[in-house]
Short mmCIF file of C-alpha atoms and ligand atoms in Angstrom, two decimals:
data_model
loop_
_atom_site.label_atom_id
_atom_site.label_comp_id
_atom_site.label_asym_id
_atom_site.label_seq_id
_atom_site.Cartn_x
_atom_site.Cartn_y
_atom_site.Cartn_z
CA MET A 1 -1.17 6.24 -7.39
CA LEU A 2 1.49 8.31 -5.51
CA GLU A 3 1.61 11.90 -6.28
CA SER A 4 5.23 11.65 -7.40
CA THR A 5 4.34 8.84 -9.77
CA ARG A 6 1.46 10.80 -11.28
CA ASP A 7 3.66 13.88 -11.68
CA LYS A 8 6.25 11.67 -13.48
CA ALA A 9 3.66 10.23 -15.81
CA MET A 10 2.18 13.67 -16.51
CA ALA A 11 5.68 14.89 -17.43
CA GLY A 12 5.80 12.10 -19.96
CA GLU A 13 8.47 10.15 -18.09
CA LYS A 14 8.28 6.43 -18.10
CA VAL A 15 6.48 5.05 -15.02
CA ARG A 16 6.43 1.41 -13.92
CA ILE A 17 3.87 0.13 -11.49
CA GLY A 18 4.19 -3.31 -10.10
CA ILE A 19 1.00 -5.25 -9.53
CA MET A 20 1.12 -7.88 -6.84
CA GLY A 21 -1.99 -9.90 -7.48
CA GLY A 22 -3.05 -12.63 -5.03
CA THR A 23 -5.68 -14.24 -3.00
CA PHE A 24 -3.76 -13.13 0.09
CA ASP A 25 -5.63 -15.44 2.43
CA PRO A 26 -3.68 -14.15 4.36
CA ILE A 27 -1.00 -11.82 3.05
CA HIS A 28 2.38 -12.74 4.60
CA TYR A 29 6.09 -11.77 4.74
CA GLY A 30 6.73 -13.88 1.58
CA HIS A 31 4.46 -11.63 -0.44
CA LEU A 32 5.96 -8.54 1.07
CA ALA A 33 9.53 -9.79 0.35
CA ALA A 34 8.56 -10.53 -3.26
CA ALA A 35 7.15 -6.92 -3.55
CA HIS A 36 10.26 -5.40 -1.97
CA ALA A 37 12.58 -7.43 -4.28
CA ALA A 38 10.54 -6.40 -7.32
CA MET A 39 10.63 -2.81 -6.15
CA GLU A 40 14.45 -2.85 -5.97
CA GLN A 41 15.28 -4.88 -9.03
CA LEU A 42 12.76 -3.80 -11.58
CA ASP A 43 12.96 -0.06 -11.23
CA LEU A 44 9.40 0.19 -10.18
CA ASP A 45 7.81 3.49 -8.97
CA GLU A 46 5.28 1.78 -6.72
CA ILE A 47 3.52 -1.49 -6.07
CA MET A 48 -0.17 -2.05 -6.08
CA PHE A 49 -1.42 -5.03 -4.13
CA LEU A 50 -4.47 -6.45 -5.71
CA PRO A 51 -6.53 -8.94 -3.62
CA ALA A 52 -8.64 -11.13 -5.88
CA GLY A 53 -12.37 -11.15 -5.34
CA THR A 54 -13.27 -14.63 -6.34
CA PRO A 55 -10.03 -16.20 -7.46
CA ALA A 56 -10.34 -18.11 -10.82
CA PHE A 57 -8.27 -21.18 -9.73
CA LYS A 58 -9.30 -21.48 -6.07
CA ARG A 59 -12.96 -22.27 -6.19
CA ASP A 60 -12.44 -25.63 -4.43
CA ARG A 61 -12.16 -24.17 -0.92
CA GLU A 62 -13.77 -21.55 1.21
CA ILE A 63 -11.97 -18.24 0.93
CA THR A 64 -12.13 -15.50 3.52
CA ASP A 65 -14.37 -12.69 2.44
CA GLY A 66 -12.72 -10.07 0.13
CA GLU A 67 -13.22 -7.20 2.51
CA THR A 68 -11.26 -8.91 5.25
CA ARG A 69 -8.43 -9.97 2.84
CA PHE A 70 -8.34 -6.42 1.65
CA GLU A 71 -8.10 -5.08 5.19
CA MET A 72 -5.29 -7.47 5.91
CA CYS A 73 -3.46 -6.19 2.84
CA CYS A 74 -3.93 -2.56 3.93
CA ALA A 75 -2.69 -3.42 7.40
CA ALA A 76 0.42 -5.19 5.98
CA VAL A 77 1.54 -2.38 3.65
CA ASP A 78 0.57 0.46 5.98
CA ASN A 79 4.03 1.70 6.75
CA VAL A 80 5.49 1.44 3.17
CA PRO A 81 4.70 4.64 1.18
CA GLU A 82 5.34 2.96 -2.25
CA PHE A 83 2.80 0.12 -1.50
CA SER A 84 -0.84 0.57 -1.89
CA VAL A 85 -3.82 -1.78 -2.07
CA ASN A 86 -6.50 -1.66 -4.83
CA VAL A 87 -10.03 -2.73 -3.97
CA MET A 88 -11.15 -3.13 -7.65
CA GLU A 89 -11.12 -6.97 -7.83
CA VAL A 90 -12.80 -7.33 -4.45
CA MET A 91 -15.62 -5.10 -5.55
CA ARG A 92 -16.11 -6.66 -8.94
CA PRO A 93 -18.81 -9.32 -8.93
CA GLY A 94 -18.10 -12.80 -10.51
CA VAL A 95 -14.89 -14.69 -11.03
CA THR A 96 -11.80 -12.58 -10.96
CA TYR A 97 -9.98 -12.62 -14.27
CA THR A 98 -6.69 -10.68 -14.35
CA ALA A 99 -7.43 -9.66 -18.00
CA ASP A 100 -10.58 -7.82 -16.85
CA THR A 101 -8.53 -6.00 -14.27
CA LEU A 102 -5.87 -5.00 -16.71
CA ARG A 103 -8.53 -3.75 -19.11
CA GLN A 104 -10.15 -1.73 -16.28
CA LEU A 105 -6.81 -0.30 -15.21
CA SER A 106 -5.88 0.54 -18.81
CA ARG A 107 -8.95 2.65 -19.41
CA SER A 108 -7.55 5.51 -17.37
CA LYS A 109 -3.92 4.68 -18.03
CA HIS A 110 -1.43 7.35 -19.03
CA PRO A 111 0.49 6.37 -22.12
CA SER A 112 3.87 6.45 -20.37
CA LEU A 113 2.73 4.05 -17.68
CA GLU A 114 3.54 0.43 -17.72
CA TYR A 115 2.21 -2.41 -15.56
CA VAL A 116 4.42 -5.20 -14.34
CA PHE A 117 2.50 -8.13 -12.93
CA ILE A 118 4.55 -9.82 -10.19
CA MET A 119 4.00 -13.53 -9.66
CA GLY A 120 5.51 -16.55 -8.05
CA ALA A 121 6.79 -19.57 -10.06
CA ASP A 122 3.61 -21.47 -9.47
CA SER A 123 1.30 -18.77 -10.87
CA ALA A 124 3.72 -18.31 -13.76
CA SER A 125 3.30 -21.89 -14.76
CA THR A 126 -0.47 -21.36 -15.08
CA LEU A 127 -0.41 -18.13 -16.91
CA LEU A 128 -0.99 -19.72 -20.32
CA ARG A 129 -4.29 -21.00 -19.01
CA TRP A 130 -5.65 -17.67 -17.84
CA ASN A 131 -8.52 -16.05 -19.62
CA ASP A 132 -8.00 -13.79 -22.57
CA GLN A 133 -4.40 -14.28 -23.47
CA GLU A 134 -4.34 -11.33 -25.92
CA ALA A 135 -5.26 -8.81 -23.16
CA LEU A 136 -2.80 -10.44 -20.71
CA ARG A 137 -0.04 -10.34 -23.28
CA THR A 138 -0.43 -6.75 -24.39
CA MET A 139 -1.54 -4.88 -21.31
CA ALA A 140 1.26 -5.84 -18.94
CA SER A 141 4.60 -7.42 -18.65
CA TYR A 142 5.40 -10.09 -16.01
CA ALA A 143 8.05 -10.72 -13.38
CA VAL A 144 8.63 -14.01 -11.80
CA VAL A 145 10.04 -14.26 -8.27
CA THR A 146 11.08 -17.53 -6.66
CA ARG A 147 10.94 -18.75 -3.10
CA SER A 148 13.93 -20.31 -1.23
CA THR A 149 14.80 -23.70 -2.62
CA GLN A 150 12.86 -22.96 -5.76
CA GLN A 151 14.71 -22.79 -9.10
CA ILE A 152 13.97 -20.16 -11.76
CA PRO A 153 11.47 -22.17 -13.87
CA THR A 154 13.38 -21.94 -17.14
CA GLU A 155 10.91 -24.14 -19.08
CA THR A 156 7.99 -21.94 -18.10
CA LEU A 157 9.86 -18.80 -18.99
CA LYS A 158 10.70 -20.24 -22.42
CA GLU A 159 7.05 -21.23 -23.06
CA LEU A 160 5.75 -17.80 -21.93
CA ARG A 161 8.18 -15.91 -24.04
CA ALA A 162 7.53 -18.14 -27.07
CA ALA A 163 3.77 -17.27 -26.53
CA GLY A 164 4.62 -13.63 -26.73
CA PHE A 165 4.68 -12.64 -23.03
CA LYS A 166 7.27 -10.17 -21.84
CA VAL A 167 8.76 -11.83 -18.76
CA GLU A 168 11.50 -10.71 -16.43
CA THR A 169 12.87 -12.65 -13.42
CA ILE A 170 13.71 -11.34 -10.05
CA GLU A 171 17.07 -12.58 -8.68
CA THR A 172 16.11 -13.19 -5.07
CA GLN A 173 14.75 -15.98 -2.96
CA THR A 174 11.81 -14.95 -0.71
CA PRO A 175 11.16 -16.75 2.58
CA LEU A 176 9.57 -20.16 2.31
CA ILE A 177 6.14 -19.09 3.60
CA SER A 178 2.79 -20.03 2.30
CA SER A 179 -0.79 -18.88 3.16
CA THR A 180 -1.78 -22.56 3.35
CA GLU A 181 0.82 -23.22 6.11
CA ILE A 182 -0.37 -20.12 7.98
CA ARG A 183 -3.95 -21.29 7.89
CA ARG A 184 -2.92 -24.76 9.06
CA ARG A 185 -0.88 -23.26 11.91
CA VAL A 186 -3.77 -21.02 13.06
CA MET A 187 -6.12 -23.98 13.00
CA VAL A 188 -3.92 -26.02 15.36
CA GLY A 189 -2.93 -23.03 17.48
CA GLU A 190 0.69 -22.79 16.40
CA ASP A 191 2.67 -19.52 16.30
CA ILE A 192 2.48 -17.33 13.18
CA SER A 193 4.23 -14.23 14.40
CA ARG A 194 7.31 -14.77 12.21
CA LEU A 195 5.12 -15.35 9.10
CA VAL A 196 2.81 -12.30 9.06
CA PRO A 197 3.10 -8.71 10.20
CA PRO A 198 1.67 -8.07 13.76
CA GLU A 199 -1.25 -6.09 12.42
CA VAL A 200 -2.26 -8.99 10.13
CA GLU A 201 -2.09 -11.46 13.04
CA ARG A 202 -4.28 -9.14 15.07
CA ILE A 203 -6.99 -9.26 12.42
CA ILE A 204 -6.67 -13.07 12.12
CA VAL A 205 -7.12 -13.45 15.89
CA ALA A 206 -9.87 -10.76 16.29
CA ARG A 207 -11.97 -12.24 13.52
CA SER A 208 -11.24 -15.88 14.47
CA LEU A 209 -10.04 -16.57 10.88
CA TYR A 210 -8.78 -20.02 9.75
CA LEU A 211 -9.97 -21.86 12.83
CA GLY A 212 -12.08 -24.21 10.77
CA LEU A 213 -14.96 -23.38 13.14
CA ASP A 214 -17.58 -24.91 10.85
CA ASP A 215 -16.08 -28.35 11.32
CA PRO A 216 -17.67 -30.18 14.30
CA GLU A 217 -14.50 -32.25 14.60
CA ASN A 218 -12.47 -29.15 15.25
CA PRO A 219 -12.00 -29.03 19.03
CA LEU A 220 -12.25 -25.23 19.00
CA SER A 221 -15.51 -25.13 17.05
CA ASP A 222 -18.90 -24.15 18.67
CA ALA A 223 -20.31 -27.54 17.61
CA PHE A 224 -17.48 -29.47 19.51
CA PHE A 225 -18.03 -27.32 22.57
CA GLU A 226 -21.77 -27.86 22.52
CA ALA A 227 -21.35 -31.59 22.07
CA ARG A 228 -18.93 -31.87 25.05
CA LYS A 229 -21.20 -29.71 27.04
CA ALA A 230 -24.14 -32.18 26.37
CA ASP A 231 -21.76 -35.14 27.32
CA LEU A 232 -20.80 -33.37 30.55
CA LYS A 233 -24.45 -33.02 31.57
CA GLU A 234 -24.75 -36.81 31.56
CA ARG A 235 -21.47 -37.27 33.55
CA VAL A 236 -21.89 -34.92 36.56
CA ASN A 237 -24.64 -33.67 38.86
CA GLU A 238 -26.55 -30.42 38.10
CA HIS A 239 -24.50 -28.34 40.48
CA ARG A 240 -21.18 -29.44 39.00
CA TYR A 241 -22.60 -28.93 35.47
CA GLN A 242 -23.63 -25.40 36.23
CA HIS A 243 -20.25 -24.77 37.84
CA SER A 244 -18.53 -26.02 34.61
CA LEU A 245 -20.62 -23.67 32.54
CA GLY A 246 -19.60 -20.86 34.79
CA VAL A 247 -15.97 -21.76 34.51
CA ALA A 248 -16.13 -21.95 30.77
CA ASP A 249 -17.68 -18.51 30.56
CA THR A 250 -15.35 -16.97 33.11
CA ALA A 251 -12.35 -18.58 31.51
CA ALA A 252 -13.33 -17.20 28.06
CA ARG A 253 -13.72 -13.77 29.52
CA LEU A 254 -10.38 -13.86 31.38
CA ALA A 255 -8.74 -15.08 28.14
CA GLU A 256 -10.13 -12.20 26.21
CA ILE A 257 -8.95 -9.69 28.84
CA TYR A 258 -5.48 -11.21 29.24
CA GLY A 259 -4.82 -12.17 25.62
CA ALA A 260 -5.00 -15.95 25.95
CA ASN A 261 -6.90 -18.08 23.39
CA VAL A 262 -10.56 -17.60 24.20
CA ARG A 263 -11.80 -20.82 22.56
CA LYS A 264 -9.13 -22.93 24.26
CA ALA A 265 -9.98 -21.42 27.57
CA ARG A 266 -13.68 -22.10 27.03
CA LEU A 267 -13.02 -25.64 26.11
CA ALA A 268 -10.64 -26.34 29.10
CA GLY A 269 -13.25 -24.72 31.28
CA ILE A 270 -16.14 -26.99 30.16
CA LEU A 271 -13.89 -30.04 30.41
CA HIS A 272 -11.89 -29.37 33.62
CA ASP A 273 -14.34 -31.41 35.80
CA TRP A 274 -15.05 -34.11 33.19
CA ASP A 275 -14.21 -36.81 35.78
CA LYS A 276 -15.66 -35.14 38.94
CA GLY A 277 -18.57 -37.54 38.91
CA TYR A 278 -16.53 -40.33 40.48
CA ASP A 279 -16.36 -41.07 44.16
CA ASP A 280 -12.87 -41.75 45.84
CA LYS A 281 -12.94 -45.46 45.00
CA GLY A 282 -14.27 -44.81 41.50
CA ILE A 283 -11.55 -42.23 40.66
CA ARG A 284 -8.74 -44.46 41.78
CA GLN A 285 -10.18 -47.23 39.61
CA ARG A 286 -10.40 -44.74 36.75
CA ALA A 287 -6.77 -43.80 37.13
CA ASP A 288 -5.84 -47.61 37.14
CA GLU A 289 -7.95 -48.25 34.08
CA LEU A 290 -6.31 -45.37 32.21
CA GLY A 291 -2.91 -46.96 33.16
CA MET A 292 -1.72 -43.93 35.04
CA THR A 293 1.10 -44.06 37.56
CA VAL A 294 0.09 -41.79 40.45
CA ASP A 295 2.14 -40.75 43.53
CA PRO A 296 0.88 -43.10 46.25
CA GLN A 297 0.53 -40.14 48.66
CA VAL A 298 -1.98 -38.62 46.24
CA TYR A 299 -3.57 -41.86 45.30
CA TYR A 300 -4.42 -42.90 48.79
CA ALA A 301 -4.66 -39.56 50.73
CA LEU A 302 -5.80 -37.10 48.15
CA PRO A 303 -8.13 -38.93 45.71
CA ARG A 304 -10.19 -35.78 45.26
CA VAL A 305 -7.42 -34.17 43.17
CA LEU A 306 -7.12 -37.22 40.93
CA HIS A 307 -9.97 -36.06 38.64
CA ALA A 308 -7.82 -33.21 37.31
CA HIS A 309 -5.23 -35.70 36.11
CA THR A 310 -7.43 -38.50 34.79
CA ALA A 311 -9.66 -36.15 32.76
CA PRO A 312 -6.95 -34.94 30.28
CA VAL A 313 -5.75 -38.57 29.79
CA ALA A 314 -9.36 -39.76 29.11
CA ILE A 315 -10.09 -36.76 26.84
CA LYS A 316 -6.97 -37.29 24.78
CA ARG A 317 -8.04 -40.94 24.20
CA LEU A 318 -11.52 -39.94 23.11
CA PHE A 319 -10.56 -36.78 21.20
CA PRO A 320 -6.91 -36.87 20.23
CA GLN A 321 -7.49 -33.59 18.35
CA VAL A 322 -7.85 -31.58 21.54
CA PRO A 323 -4.84 -29.27 21.77
CA GLU A 324 -2.13 -30.23 24.34
CA ASP A 325 -2.22 -26.83 26.12
CA VAL A 326 -5.96 -27.36 26.78
CA LEU A 327 -5.15 -30.76 28.32
CA THR A 328 -2.45 -29.26 30.42
CA ALA A 329 -4.70 -26.45 31.71
CA MET A 330 -7.26 -29.14 32.78
CA ASP A 331 -4.40 -31.03 34.54
CA ARG A 332 -3.26 -27.95 36.44
CA HIS A 333 -6.65 -26.69 37.47
CA THR A 334 -6.55 -28.11 41.03
CA VAL A 335 -3.01 -28.40 42.24
CA ALA A 336 -1.54 -25.75 39.91
CA ALA A 337 2.13 -26.00 38.90
CA GLU A 338 5.37 -24.11 38.71
CA ASN A 339 5.70 -22.02 35.56
CA MET A 340 1.98 -21.99 34.74
CA LEU A 341 1.06 -20.76 31.18
CA ASP A 342 -1.51 -18.06 30.71
CA LEU A 343 -4.07 -20.60 29.76
CA ASP A 344 -3.43 -22.59 32.87
CA MET A 345 -3.84 -19.54 35.13
CA VAL A 346 -6.96 -18.50 33.28
CA VAL A 347 -8.67 -21.90 33.98
CA TYR A 348 -7.28 -22.01 37.55
CA ILE A 349 -8.73 -18.58 38.37
CA ALA A 350 -12.02 -19.16 36.53
CA ASP A 351 -12.52 -22.35 38.62
CA ALA A 352 -12.36 -20.20 41.71
CA LEU A 353 -14.13 -16.98 40.58
CA GLU A 354 -16.98 -18.30 38.39
CA PRO A 355 -20.23 -16.64 39.43
CA GLY A 356 -21.53 -19.72 41.23
CA ARG A 357 -18.68 -19.47 43.82
CA SER A 358 -19.37 -17.39 46.89
CA PHE A 359 -16.61 -17.06 49.44
CA GLU A 360 -15.56 -14.12 51.51
CA ARG A 361 -12.73 -12.73 49.18
CA ALA A 362 -14.43 -13.75 45.88
CA ASP A 363 -15.87 -10.32 45.04
CA ALA A 364 -12.67 -8.48 46.02
CA MET A 365 -10.71 -10.85 43.66
CA ARG A 366 -13.28 -10.41 40.86
CA GLU A 367 -12.72 -6.71 41.06
CA LYS A 368 -9.13 -7.20 40.26
CA ILE A 369 -9.76 -8.83 36.92
CA GLY A 370 -8.14 -6.74 34.26
CA VAL A 371 -6.69 -4.47 36.84
CA VAL A 372 -3.77 -6.60 38.11
CA SER A 373 -1.65 -8.89 36.04
CA LEU A 374 -2.72 -12.48 35.44
CA GLU A 375 -0.02 -13.90 37.59
CA GLU A 376 -0.93 -11.58 40.41
CA LEU A 377 -4.48 -12.62 40.24
CA PHE A 378 -3.58 -16.26 40.03
CA PHE A 379 -1.25 -16.00 43.08
CA ASP A 380 -4.06 -14.32 45.07
CA VAL A 381 -6.41 -17.19 44.30
CA TYR A 382 -3.73 -19.73 44.98
CA GLU A 383 -2.90 -18.15 48.34
CA TYR A 384 -6.61 -18.09 49.23
CA TRP A 385 -7.05 -21.78 48.45
CA ILE A 386 -3.98 -22.88 50.52
CA MET A 387 -5.12 -20.73 53.57
CA HIS A 388 -8.60 -22.09 53.15
CA MET A 389 -7.28 -25.75 53.22
CA MET A 390 -5.05 -25.06 56.17
CA GLU A 391 -7.79 -23.39 58.18
CA ARG A 392 -9.90 -26.47 57.60
CA LYS A 393 -7.00 -28.76 58.57
CA MET A 394 -7.06 -30.43 55.12
CA GLN A 395 -4.03 -32.24 53.75
CA LEU A 396 -2.02 -30.25 51.18
CA HIS A 397 -0.74 -31.75 47.89
CA PRO A 398 2.93 -32.77 48.16
CA ASN A 399 3.82 -30.25 45.39
CA THR A 400 2.32 -27.29 47.09
CA VAL A 401 5.36 -25.98 49.03
CA GLY A 402 7.50 -26.13 45.83
CA ILE A 403 4.86 -24.18 43.88
CA TRP A 404 4.29 -21.72 46.60
CA ASN A 405 8.05 -21.05 46.90
CA TYR A 406 8.41 -20.76 43.16
CA TYR A 407 5.85 -17.98 42.90
CA VAL A 408 7.15 -16.21 45.99
CA ARG A 409 10.59 -16.11 44.44
CA ARG A 410 9.14 -14.70 41.26
CA ILE A 411 7.32 -11.92 43.21
CA ARG A 412 10.51 -11.11 45.09
CA GLN A 413 12.54 -10.95 41.84
CA ARG A 414 10.02 -8.67 40.22
CA GLU A 415 10.01 -6.39 43.32
CA LYS A 416 13.79 -6.17 43.01
CA GLU A 417 13.57 -5.32 39.36
CA ASN A 418 11.01 -2.54 39.89
P1 NAP B 501 -1.58 -16.13 -3.69
O1 NAP B 501 -1.44 -17.53 -3.40
O2 NAP B 501 -2.20 -15.28 -2.70
O3 NAP B 501 -0.09 -15.54 -3.86
C1 NAP B 501 0.10 -14.28 -4.42
C2 NAP B 501 1.36 -14.28 -5.26
O4 NAP B 501 2.49 -14.26 -4.33
C3 NAP B 501 1.55 -15.52 -6.10
O5 NAP B 501 2.07 -15.13 -7.38
C4 NAP B 501 2.46 -16.43 -5.28
O6 NAP B 501 3.26 -17.26 -6.11
C5 NAP B 501 3.34 -15.40 -4.63
N1 NAP B 501 3.88 -15.92 -3.44
C6 NAP B 501 3.24 -16.60 -2.35
N2 NAP B 501 4.23 -16.84 -1.43
C7 NAP B 501 5.33 -16.37 -1.83
C8 NAP B 501 6.61 -16.40 -1.29
N3 NAP B 501 6.95 -17.04 -0.12
N4 NAP B 501 7.69 -15.80 -1.98
C9 NAP B 501 7.37 -15.29 -3.21
N5 NAP B 501 6.18 -15.25 -3.74
C10 NAP B 501 5.20 -15.74 -3.12
O7 NAP B 501 -2.17 -15.81 -5.08
P2 NAP B 501 -2.91 -16.66 -6.21
O8 NAP B 501 -4.30 -17.02 -5.63
O9 NAP B 501 -2.07 -17.73 -6.71
O10 NAP B 501 -3.09 -15.56 -7.32
C11 NAP B 501 -2.03 -14.91 -8.01
C12 NAP B 501 -2.64 -13.94 -9.02
O11 NAP B 501 -2.96 -14.61 -10.24
C13 NAP B 501 -3.95 -13.27 -8.58
O12 NAP B 501 -3.89 -11.89 -9.00
C14 NAP B 501 -5.00 -13.99 -9.47
O13 NAP B 501 -6.15 -13.24 -9.68
C15 NAP B 501 -4.25 -14.32 -10.62
N6 NAP B 501 -4.82 -15.43 -11.41
C16 NAP B 501 -5.57 -15.07 -12.49
C17 NAP B 501 -6.31 -16.08 -13.18
C18 NAP B 501 -7.08 -15.75 -14.43
O14 NAP B 501 -7.19 -14.55 -14.68
N7 NAP B 501 -7.71 -16.74 -15.01
C19 NAP B 501 -6.02 -17.48 -12.87
C20 NAP B 501 -5.26 -17.68 -11.72
C21 NAP B 501 -4.61 -16.65 -10.98
P3 NAP B 501 2.88 -18.76 -6.37
O15 NAP B 501 1.86 -18.75 -7.40
O16 NAP B 501 4.20 -19.34 -6.76
O17 NAP B 501 2.35 -19.35 -5.08
#
């Protein structure tokens, strides 16, 4: 409790504390908006976020451990002095019943203190089914907040009031955000930055939450990676296989350092040479079989780059769940492209700098990892490969001049800006 709230209660003044109970898996801007609206409209002194330990109505799915959900709540409310997080339900063993919590809170409650339990419309519609109606009715009042597009649930309010519950409504419409949607987005690698505070997103990323990593069908799971690794061993020779393992490891390390998705980098790394086992004739045939239209210059003169383009097409057919950006990174690992994404550069660099590669400038480039920007490192590697091919009088890919000029322009632009 805030010191000012305690002083008020001790002075016998009426104090109202809002309880924002939830699973908070994860906490998001919708919860925070509901709490802010409640704070403003219900004349509350403070709000206590109360993450549930083992939620009574959510026993059908795996829930993130209470400690992590508690930490996410703490991170989300950190900069609001009137918001706090209570660990009581997370610590209490067994199923979390709100009535038990209210009883526990009431034991040390000052008589002038009143609890207002804040809830969304869906929770309100289940309140009459919660354990111990008598305790729920007498130890707190309730406030229902709606999300955009939701109507005030008048029928529910009528029923609750008829059953003796004290219920208020909050006249606001909070953003249409749900924890379920956030978990879905994380699982498929979509952006959540507008749904949760940055500190919460950091915890989600750092702990690899919501990636469904136990599911072997999930392309970012360890099981999927291991299965493709085993497939690859059958598809390429030992040298190429060891190289791919090195690229997967190096890509994961680069991703960690440069803030790209580590699991996607690792997957693109292990898959990048998926089609490297074909000879020139075989890879042309492969492109034909996959129904690909290839620039004739590349098809006839540069068949050795075709594997980078056939592999993502083949993988997409076999495993449609593999994320598009992983396929793109595979596609760009040989010829590169203008406007490479971080993941593309990570895989491109890893292909050149994995521990199995030994060329003159390799160690010097390795030393730059984490010291220079990702793009700088990429361009260094790119430059090296072009020089290397020219020195050996090898044909360049028709896109090379365009890509080279694109990055040179970017370098010049940045020099001008600095
Ligand atoms: P939750 O999904 O984590 O959500 C927490 C609260 O925020 C809910 O009331 C929810 O409303 C609301 N909310 C979510 N997104 C919102 C948005 N965009 N705008 C406004 N409000 C939003 O929580 P939960 O798992 O349903 O649990 C809610 C509380 O009820 C917990 O304290 C839990 O322990 C309690 N509960 C107790 C019992 C029992 O004692 N037997 C049974 C069930 C629940 P919606 O409900 O509308 O999503």
